[in-house]
């Protein structure tokens, strides 16, 4: 929601008027000097939307404000030209509406277009989040990073490295929405106050690493690559088994962490729906973008979301730091997922991150069943993951 500054207004006053933490208002208006507000200057108020309202007989600003648990001046701020003592029946005014329910609907086919809409909707309601494009997919889709908070601790979470594991994006976006709601409404998640997490942690989320692949699984082949993907898929029109990017390269086998071992032992020795690690490490634009992101930001910990197994992997070649074990124990306690230190696997994003930075890295395998996991598991997956999400921020 946007308001125009009046004489005497301050950001602190807006914080009290709308019961929104001042730091969220400051972060939503980071280019503005709070001590130098100008009359008619536009200010973003997070956690609110503006709704039109047609005046009815008997309406007063006091009555309308009371019904919305807001001071009358909150209405006057949005309707500076009206006379509060003479409200014409039938005239349209604008009312501030606190957002208290999610905008992300996780229980649906979560295509790239759905993701972009949800990101845009969240940005409008929560302008203190930052969105940037870190790279592009093979077909030119922007790989979006969402940043929340400005703390010294840097935590990164990603989803949908694998195309038919797209439900991880839906669950992660739902958790992000819960986090943003808790910040603007000053409510806890699982009994934990989230404002301290916001203040101490910079959260980075790349919710869909493989947008071309996700769309292929959910929508079928795009015209520009139809012949290629149909050929790689044995001319079958069912792409539910597809894990790779649109060129048939498994993005989570693309990293220079004993890549050659994976290359030699993989059954797929050419582009395929799954398991082909490419002709060399970091050949694919999606994998390159994720490596550049980690090199640029130097995260303190990393979580990669996948599906199958209700377990997670937290070590690599004995290069993980001691704090990884403490985090793993907490993740197990909160989710019930089995903690596995080592598996016979290489070239993954988590593997490379641990090798390169000697920081805690985790591959979380959500749920059990057949990929893509059914949407009927969404609530269970959310409940299991939200504890891990919170622990990754506060520990």
Short mmCIF file of C-alpha atoms in Angstrom, two decimals:
data_model
loop_
_atom_site.label_atom_id
_atom_site.label_comp_id
_atom_site.label_asym_id
_atom_site.label_seq_id
_atom_site.Cartn_x
_atom_site.Cartn_y
_atom_site.Cartn_z
CA UNK A 1 0.00 0.00 0.00
CA UNK A 2 1.21 3.50 -0.81
CA UNK A 3 0.38 6.71 1.07
CA UNK A 4 1.30 10.35 0.46
CA UNK A 5 3.14 12.29 3.14
CA UNK A 6 1.26 15.11 4.86
CA UNK A 7 2.72 17.96 6.86
CA UNK A 8 4.07 16.60 10.15
CA UNK A 9 3.96 12.93 9.14
CA UNK A 10 6.91 10.68 10.01
CA UNK A 11 7.71 7.05 9.34
CA UNK A 12 7.51 6.44 13.08
CA UNK A 13 3.98 7.85 13.04
CA UNK A 14 3.01 5.49 10.20
CA UNK A 15 4.48 2.58 12.18
CA UNK A 16 2.20 3.38 15.10
CA UNK A 17 -0.80 4.25 12.93
CA UNK A 18 -0.78 0.88 11.13
CA UNK A 19 0.95 -1.21 13.84
CA UNK A 20 3.74 -2.22 11.49
CA UNK A 21 7.33 -2.54 12.81
CA UNK A 22 9.32 0.57 11.93
CA UNK A 23 12.24 -1.40 10.50
CA UNK A 24 9.92 -2.98 7.92
CA UNK A 25 8.71 0.47 6.84
CA UNK A 26 12.30 1.72 6.67
CA UNK A 27 13.37 -1.29 4.60
CA UNK A 28 10.35 -0.84 2.32
CA UNK A 29 11.49 2.71 1.60
CA UNK A 30 15.25 2.22 1.61
CA UNK A 31 15.93 5.01 -0.92
CA UNK A 32 14.19 7.62 1.23
CA UNK A 33 15.83 9.57 4.04
CA UNK A 34 13.38 9.24 6.96
CA UNK A 35 14.42 12.61 8.41
CA UNK A 36 13.78 14.44 5.15
CA UNK A 37 10.23 13.50 4.16
CA UNK A 38 8.56 15.86 1.73
CA UNK A 39 4.86 16.67 1.47
CA UNK A 40 3.14 14.44 -1.14
CA UNK A 41 6.11 12.07 -1.17
CA UNK A 42 5.04 8.46 -1.75
CA UNK A 43 5.65 6.00 1.09
CA UNK A 44 5.15 2.24 0.97
CA UNK A 45 3.37 0.63 3.92
CA UNK A 46 4.03 -3.14 4.04
CA UNK A 47 1.39 -5.65 5.01
CA UNK A 48 -1.54 -3.62 3.70
CA UNK A 49 -3.60 -3.37 0.53
CA UNK A 50 -5.95 -0.60 -0.61
CA UNK A 51 -9.55 -1.56 -1.34
CA UNK A 52 -12.25 0.69 -2.87
CA UNK A 53 -15.45 1.12 -0.86
CA UNK A 54 -18.74 2.69 -1.87
CA UNK A 55 -20.24 4.76 0.95
CA UNK A 56 -23.61 3.66 2.31
CA UNK A 57 -26.23 5.41 4.40
CA UNK A 58 -25.09 5.62 8.01
CA UNK A 59 -21.38 5.25 7.24
CA UNK A 60 -18.90 7.36 9.18
CA UNK A 61 -15.12 7.24 9.13
CA UNK A 62 -15.15 6.30 12.80
CA UNK A 63 -17.49 3.37 12.10
CA UNK A 64 -15.46 2.17 9.11
CA UNK A 65 -12.17 2.53 11.02
CA UNK A 66 -13.52 0.68 14.06
CA UNK A 67 -14.69 -2.23 11.91
CA UNK A 68 -11.13 -2.56 10.60
CA UNK A 69 -9.44 -2.06 13.96
CA UNK A 70 -7.67 1.06 12.67
CA UNK A 71 -7.45 4.70 13.80
CA UNK A 72 -9.62 7.15 11.85
CA UNK A 73 -6.48 8.92 10.63
CA UNK A 74 -5.49 5.78 8.72
CA UNK A 75 -8.58 6.37 6.56
CA UNK A 76 -7.99 10.10 6.31
CA UNK A 77 -4.45 9.42 5.09
CA UNK A 78 -5.86 7.57 2.06
CA UNK A 79 -8.73 10.00 1.46
CA UNK A 80 -7.24 13.42 1.98
CA UNK A 81 -9.80 15.21 -0.21
CA UNK A 82 -12.96 14.06 1.56
CA UNK A 83 -14.80 15.98 4.28
CA UNK A 84 -15.14 13.51 7.16
CA UNK A 85 -18.30 15.28 8.31
CA UNK A 86 -20.00 15.05 4.91
CA UNK A 87 -19.71 11.61 3.35
CA UNK A 88 -21.83 11.49 0.15
CA UNK A 89 -23.75 8.23 -0.18
CA UNK A 90 -22.53 6.31 -3.24
CA UNK A 91 -19.12 7.98 -3.41
CA UNK A 92 -16.11 5.66 -3.57
CA UNK A 93 -13.39 6.01 -0.96
CA UNK A 94 -10.30 3.91 -0.32
CA UNK A 95 -9.80 1.77 2.76
CA UNK A 96 -6.59 0.22 4.08
CA UNK A 97 -6.88 -3.53 4.51
CA UNK A 98 -4.40 -5.46 6.61
CA UNK A 99 -3.25 -8.63 4.84
CA UNK A 100 -3.73 -11.46 7.31
CA UNK A 101 -3.99 -14.51 5.05
CA UNK A 102 -1.63 -16.02 2.46
CA UNK A 103 -1.64 -15.04 -1.20
CA UNK A 104 0.40 -18.10 -2.21
CA UNK A 105 -1.80 -21.10 -3.01
CA UNK A 106 0.57 -24.05 -2.87
CA UNK A 107 -1.93 -26.77 -3.73
CA UNK A 108 -1.88 -26.44 -7.50
CA UNK A 109 0.34 -27.15 -10.47
CA UNK A 110 3.15 -24.72 -9.71
CA UNK A 111 4.38 -23.57 -13.10
CA UNK A 112 6.89 -20.82 -13.74
CA UNK A 113 4.05 -18.40 -14.54
CA UNK A 114 2.41 -19.15 -11.19
CA UNK A 115 5.72 -18.50 -9.47
CA UNK A 116 6.20 -15.12 -11.17
CA UNK A 117 2.69 -14.02 -10.24
CA UNK A 118 3.21 -15.02 -6.61
CA UNK A 119 6.56 -13.21 -6.47
CA UNK A 120 4.99 -10.05 -7.91
CA UNK A 121 2.04 -10.25 -5.51
CA UNK A 122 4.33 -10.70 -2.51
CA UNK A 123 6.54 -7.80 -3.60
CA UNK A 124 3.50 -5.49 -3.75
CA UNK A 125 2.35 -6.42 -0.25
CA UNK A 126 5.82 -6.77 1.31
CA UNK A 127 8.02 -4.16 -0.38
CA UNK A 128 10.82 -4.80 2.13
CA UNK A 129 11.73 -7.96 0.17
CA UNK A 130 14.20 -7.61 -2.67
CA UNK A 131 13.87 -9.41 -5.99
CA UNK A 132 16.63 -9.75 -8.55
CA UNK A 133 17.45 -11.92 -11.54
CA UNK A 134 20.63 -13.95 -11.05
CA UNK A 135 20.66 -15.52 -14.50
CA UNK A 136 18.48 -17.08 -17.17
CA UNK A 137 17.46 -20.59 -18.09
CA UNK A 138 18.25 -22.20 -21.44
CA UNK A 139 14.97 -20.78 -22.82
CA UNK A 140 15.59 -17.35 -21.32
CA UNK A 141 13.38 -17.51 -18.24
CA UNK A 142 14.70 -15.32 -15.40
CA UNK A 143 16.06 -17.15 -12.39
CA UNK A 144 14.72 -15.06 -9.53
CA UNK A 145 16.32 -14.60 -6.13
CA UNK A 146 14.22 -13.33 -3.23
CA UNK A 147 16.06 -11.67 -0.34
CA UNK A 148 14.51 -11.03 3.08
CA UNK A 149 16.26 -9.38 6.03
CA UNK A 150 19.58 -7.60 6.45
CA UNK A 151 21.32 -9.55 9.19
CA UNK A 152 24.94 -10.68 9.17
CA UNK A 153 24.07 -14.38 8.92
CA UNK A 154 23.45 -15.41 5.32
CA UNK A 155 21.18 -18.40 4.68
CA UNK A 156 20.30 -19.71 1.23
CA UNK A 157 17.45 -22.08 0.30
CA UNK A 158 16.61 -23.28 -3.21
CA UNK A 159 14.05 -25.58 -4.82
CA UNK A 160 13.27 -27.36 -8.11
CA UNK A 161 16.76 -28.23 -9.26
CA UNK A 162 14.90 -31.25 -10.62
CA UNK A 163 11.92 -30.66 -12.87
CA UNK A 164 9.55 -33.29 -11.52
CA UNK A 165 10.24 -32.15 -7.95
CA UNK A 166 8.38 -28.88 -8.57
CA UNK A 167 6.29 -29.32 -5.42
CA UNK A 168 9.37 -28.13 -3.50
CA UNK A 169 8.86 -24.67 -5.03
CA UNK A 170 5.22 -24.56 -3.98
CA UNK A 171 6.07 -25.56 -0.39
CA UNK A 172 8.99 -23.12 -0.14
CA UNK A 173 6.88 -20.22 -1.44
CA UNK A 174 4.13 -21.11 1.02
CA UNK A 175 6.63 -21.04 3.89
CA UNK A 176 8.04 -17.72 2.67
CA UNK A 177 4.51 -16.28 2.65
CA UNK A 178 3.97 -17.49 6.23
CA UNK A 179 7.23 -15.83 7.27
CA UNK A 180 6.25 -12.50 5.69
CA UNK A 181 2.78 -12.64 7.26
CA UNK A 182 4.28 -13.29 10.67
CA UNK A 183 6.57 -10.25 10.35
CA UNK A 184 3.87 -7.73 9.43
CA UNK A 185 1.26 -9.14 11.82
CA UNK A 186 3.67 -9.72 14.73
CA UNK A 187 2.59 -13.32 15.17
CA UNK A 188 4.80 -16.32 15.81
CA UNK A 189 5.36 -19.45 13.73
CA UNK A 190 5.44 -22.66 15.76
CA UNK A 191 5.75 -20.47 18.86
CA UNK A 192 8.83 -18.66 17.55
CA UNK A 193 8.89 -14.88 17.14
CA UNK A 194 10.21 -14.10 13.67
CA UNK A 195 11.31 -10.47 13.95
CA UNK A 196 14.62 -11.44 15.63
CA UNK A 197 15.21 -13.81 12.70
CA UNK A 198 14.63 -10.99 10.23
CA UNK A 199 17.05 -8.73 12.09
CA UNK A 200 19.85 -11.26 12.40
CA UNK A 201 19.59 -13.11 9.08
CA UNK A 202 19.72 -12.31 5.39
CA UNK A 203 17.60 -15.00 3.76
CA UNK A 204 18.20 -15.81 0.09
CA UNK A 205 15.70 -17.95 -1.81
CA UNK A 206 15.89 -19.18 -5.39
CA UNK A 207 12.50 -20.89 -5.58
CA UNK A 208 12.80 -22.45 -9.05
CA UNK A 209 16.28 -23.32 -10.35
CA UNK A 210 14.93 -25.26 -13.35
CA UNK A 211 11.92 -23.34 -14.74
CA UNK A 212 12.14 -24.83 -18.25
CA UNK A 213 12.09 -28.34 -16.84
CA UNK A 214 9.25 -27.62 -14.44
CA UNK A 215 7.11 -26.22 -17.26
CA UNK A 216 7.97 -29.24 -19.40
CA UNK A 217 6.67 -31.61 -16.72
CA UNK A 218 3.51 -29.59 -16.07
CA UNK A 219 2.68 -28.15 -19.49
CA UNK A 220 4.41 -30.35 -22.04
CA UNK A 221 7.14 -29.45 -24.54
CA UNK A 222 7.46 -25.89 -25.85
CA UNK A 223 7.46 -25.49 -29.60
CA UNK A 224 11.09 -24.41 -29.85
CA UNK A 225 12.44 -27.62 -28.25
CA UNK A 226 9.63 -30.06 -28.95
CA UNK A 227 11.60 -32.29 -31.33
CA UNK A 228 14.59 -32.51 -28.97
CA UNK A 229 12.70 -33.32 -25.76
CA UNK A 230 10.34 -35.74 -27.51
CA UNK A 231 13.36 -37.59 -28.88
CA UNK A 232 15.08 -37.69 -25.48
CA UNK A 233 11.84 -38.89 -23.90
CA UNK A 234 11.45 -41.79 -26.33
CA UNK A 235 8.65 -39.98 -28.16
CA UNK A 236 6.45 -40.30 -25.07
CA UNK A 237 4.19 -37.34 -24.23
CA UNK A 238 4.28 -38.08 -20.49
CA UNK A 239 7.11 -36.04 -18.96
CA UNK A 240 6.44 -36.78 -15.29
CA UNK A 241 9.73 -38.69 -15.04
CA UNK A 242 11.80 -35.76 -16.36
CA UNK A 243 14.38 -34.38 -13.88
CA UNK A 244 16.82 -32.61 -16.19
CA UNK A 245 16.83 -29.13 -17.67
CA UNK A 246 15.37 -28.62 -21.15
CA UNK A 247 18.64 -29.78 -22.78
CA UNK A 248 18.60 -33.09 -20.93
CA UNK A 249 21.30 -32.23 -18.37
CA UNK A 250 20.79 -33.01 -14.68
CA UNK A 251 21.51 -29.68 -12.99
CA UNK A 252 22.32 -31.30 -9.64
CA UNK A 253 25.12 -33.32 -11.26
CA UNK A 254 26.81 -30.25 -12.76
CA UNK A 255 29.19 -29.13 -10.03
CA UNK A 256 32.98 -29.62 -9.78
CA UNK A 257 32.93 -31.84 -6.70
CA UNK A 258 34.32 -35.14 -8.03
CA UNK A 259 32.22 -34.57 -11.14
CA UNK A 260 34.32 -37.05 -13.12
CA UNK A 261 33.28 -39.90 -10.83
CA UNK A 262 29.62 -39.22 -11.53
CA UNK A 263 30.31 -38.80 -15.24
CA UNK A 264 31.96 -42.19 -15.53
CA UNK A 265 29.44 -44.21 -13.57
CA UNK A 266 26.16 -42.67 -14.71
CA UNK A 267 24.13 -44.87 -17.02
CA UNK A 268 23.14 -41.81 -19.03
CA UNK A 269 26.15 -40.86 -21.18
CA UNK A 270 24.24 -38.41 -23.38
CA UNK A 271 21.42 -35.91 -22.81
CA UNK A 272 18.49 -37.70 -21.18
CA UNK A 273 15.42 -37.04 -19.01
CA UNK A 274 17.53 -37.69 -15.90
CA UNK A 275 21.03 -38.34 -14.52
CA UNK A 276 23.18 -37.02 -17.38
CA UNK A 277 25.82 -34.76 -15.78
CA UNK A 278 26.76 -32.93 -18.97
CA UNK A 279 29.93 -32.93 -21.03
CA UNK A 280 31.79 -30.99 -18.33
CA UNK A 281 31.01 -29.28 -15.02
CA UNK A 282 29.04 -26.04 -15.15
CA UNK A 283 27.98 -26.12 -18.79
CA UNK A 284 24.35 -25.18 -18.14
CA UNK A 285 23.23 -21.58 -17.53
CA UNK A 286 21.09 -22.53 -14.55
CA UNK A 287 23.97 -24.33 -12.80
CA UNK A 288 26.36 -21.50 -13.62
CA UNK A 289 23.99 -18.90 -12.14
CA UNK A 290 23.71 -20.85 -8.88
CA UNK A 291 27.50 -21.24 -8.61
CA UNK A 292 28.02 -17.53 -9.26
CA UNK A 293 25.43 -16.68 -6.62
CA UNK A 294 27.24 -18.74 -3.97
CA UNK A 295 30.62 -17.32 -4.96
CA UNK A 296 29.28 -13.78 -4.78
CA UNK A 297 27.37 -14.04 -1.52
CA UNK A 298 29.43 -16.52 0.53
CA UNK A 299 26.45 -17.98 2.38
CA UNK A 300 26.88 -19.24 5.92
CA UNK A 301 24.64 -22.23 5.23
CA UNK A 302 22.75 -23.70 2.32
CA UNK A 303 19.66 -25.89 1.94
CA UNK A 304 18.66 -27.54 -1.34
CA UNK A 305 15.14 -28.95 -1.47
CA UNK A 306 14.42 -32.19 -3.30
CA UNK A 307 11.83 -34.97 -2.93
CA UNK A 308 11.82 -38.64 -1.92
CA UNK A 309 12.96 -40.32 1.24
CA UNK A 310 12.06 -38.17 4.27
CA UNK A 311 15.75 -37.83 5.01
CA UNK A 312 18.52 -35.31 4.45
CA UNK A 313 22.23 -35.39 3.64
CA UNK A 314 24.57 -33.10 5.52
CA UNK A 315 28.18 -34.14 4.91
CA UNK A 316 30.60 -34.37 2.03
CA UNK A 317 34.07 -35.98 1.99
CA UNK A 318 34.52 -35.04 5.68
CA UNK A 319 34.79 -31.39 4.66
CA UNK A 320 31.69 -30.20 6.54
CA UNK A 321 32.29 -28.03 9.66
CA UNK A 322 31.39 -29.25 13.19
CA UNK A 323 28.29 -27.03 13.37
CA UNK A 324 26.70 -29.09 10.60
CA UNK A 325 26.14 -31.94 13.06
CA UNK A 326 24.33 -29.65 15.53
CA UNK A 327 22.09 -28.33 12.76
CA UNK A 328 21.41 -31.86 11.53
CA UNK A 329 20.35 -32.96 15.01
CA UNK A 330 17.97 -29.99 15.27
CA UNK A 331 16.55 -30.61 11.80
CA UNK A 332 15.80 -34.22 12.72
CA UNK A 333 14.15 -33.23 15.99
CA UNK A 334 11.91 -30.69 14.26
CA UNK A 335 11.00 -32.68 11.14
CA UNK A 336 11.37 -36.34 12.03
CA UNK A 337 13.53 -36.76 8.91
CA UNK A 338 16.52 -39.10 9.10
CA UNK A 339 19.93 -37.39 9.10
CA UNK A 340 22.44 -39.07 6.77
CA UNK A 341 25.99 -37.79 6.91
CA UNK A 342 27.49 -39.46 3.85
CA UNK A 343 26.13 -41.10 0.72
CA UNK A 344 27.95 -42.34 -2.37
CA UNK A 345 27.12 -39.31 -4.50
CA UNK A 346 29.06 -36.41 -5.96
CA UNK A 347 28.74 -33.31 -8.16
CA UNK A 348 25.66 -31.93 -6.39
CA UNK A 349 25.18 -28.30 -5.43
CA UNK A 350 25.35 -29.14 -1.73
CA UNK A 351 28.51 -31.21 -2.29
CA UNK A 352 30.24 -28.41 -4.13
CA UNK A 353 29.15 -25.81 -1.56
CA UNK A 354 30.64 -27.80 1.33
CA UNK A 355 33.82 -28.50 -0.63
CA UNK A 356 34.25 -24.91 -1.77
CA UNK A 357 33.31 -22.98 1.36
CA UNK A 358 33.57 -25.47 4.26
CA UNK A 359 30.17 -24.29 5.47
CA UNK A 360 27.06 -26.33 6.41
CA UNK A 361 25.14 -27.60 3.41
CA UNK A 362 22.04 -29.81 3.32
CA UNK A 363 20.05 -31.69 0.72
CA UNK A 364 16.53 -32.20 2.11
CA UNK A 365 14.50 -35.03 0.57
CA UNK A 366 10.87 -34.16 1.24
CA UNK A 367 8.15 -36.80 1.44
CA UNK A 368 7.79 -40.31 0.07
CA UNK A 369 6.06 -41.78 -2.94
CA UNK A 370 6.48 -41.39 -6.68
CA UNK A 371 7.67 -38.12 -8.22
CA UNK A 372 6.02 -35.78 -8.77
CA UNK A 373 4.68 -36.11 -5.24
CA UNK A 374 0.91 -35.57 -5.10
CA UNK A 375 -0.46 -32.23 -3.93
CA UNK A 376 -2.35 -34.12 -1.23
CA UNK A 377 0.97 -34.29 0.65
CA UNK A 378 1.38 -30.49 0.65
CA UNK A 379 0.27 -29.86 4.23
CA UNK A 380 2.45 -32.65 5.60
CA UNK A 381 5.47 -31.44 3.61
CA UNK A 382 4.89 -27.90 4.85
CA UNK A 383 4.71 -28.97 8.50
CA UNK A 384 7.91 -31.01 8.20
CA UNK A 385 9.86 -28.30 6.40
CA UNK A 386 8.79 -25.22 8.34
CA UNK A 387 10.72 -26.34 11.42
CA UNK A 388 13.88 -26.82 9.34
CA UNK A 389 13.31 -23.40 7.77
CA UNK A 390 13.07 -21.68 11.16
CA UNK A 391 16.03 -23.56 12.64
CA UNK A 392 18.21 -22.62 9.66
CA UNK A 393 17.55 -18.96 10.45
CA UNK A 394 17.85 -18.92 14.24
CA UNK A 395 20.68 -21.37 15.04
#
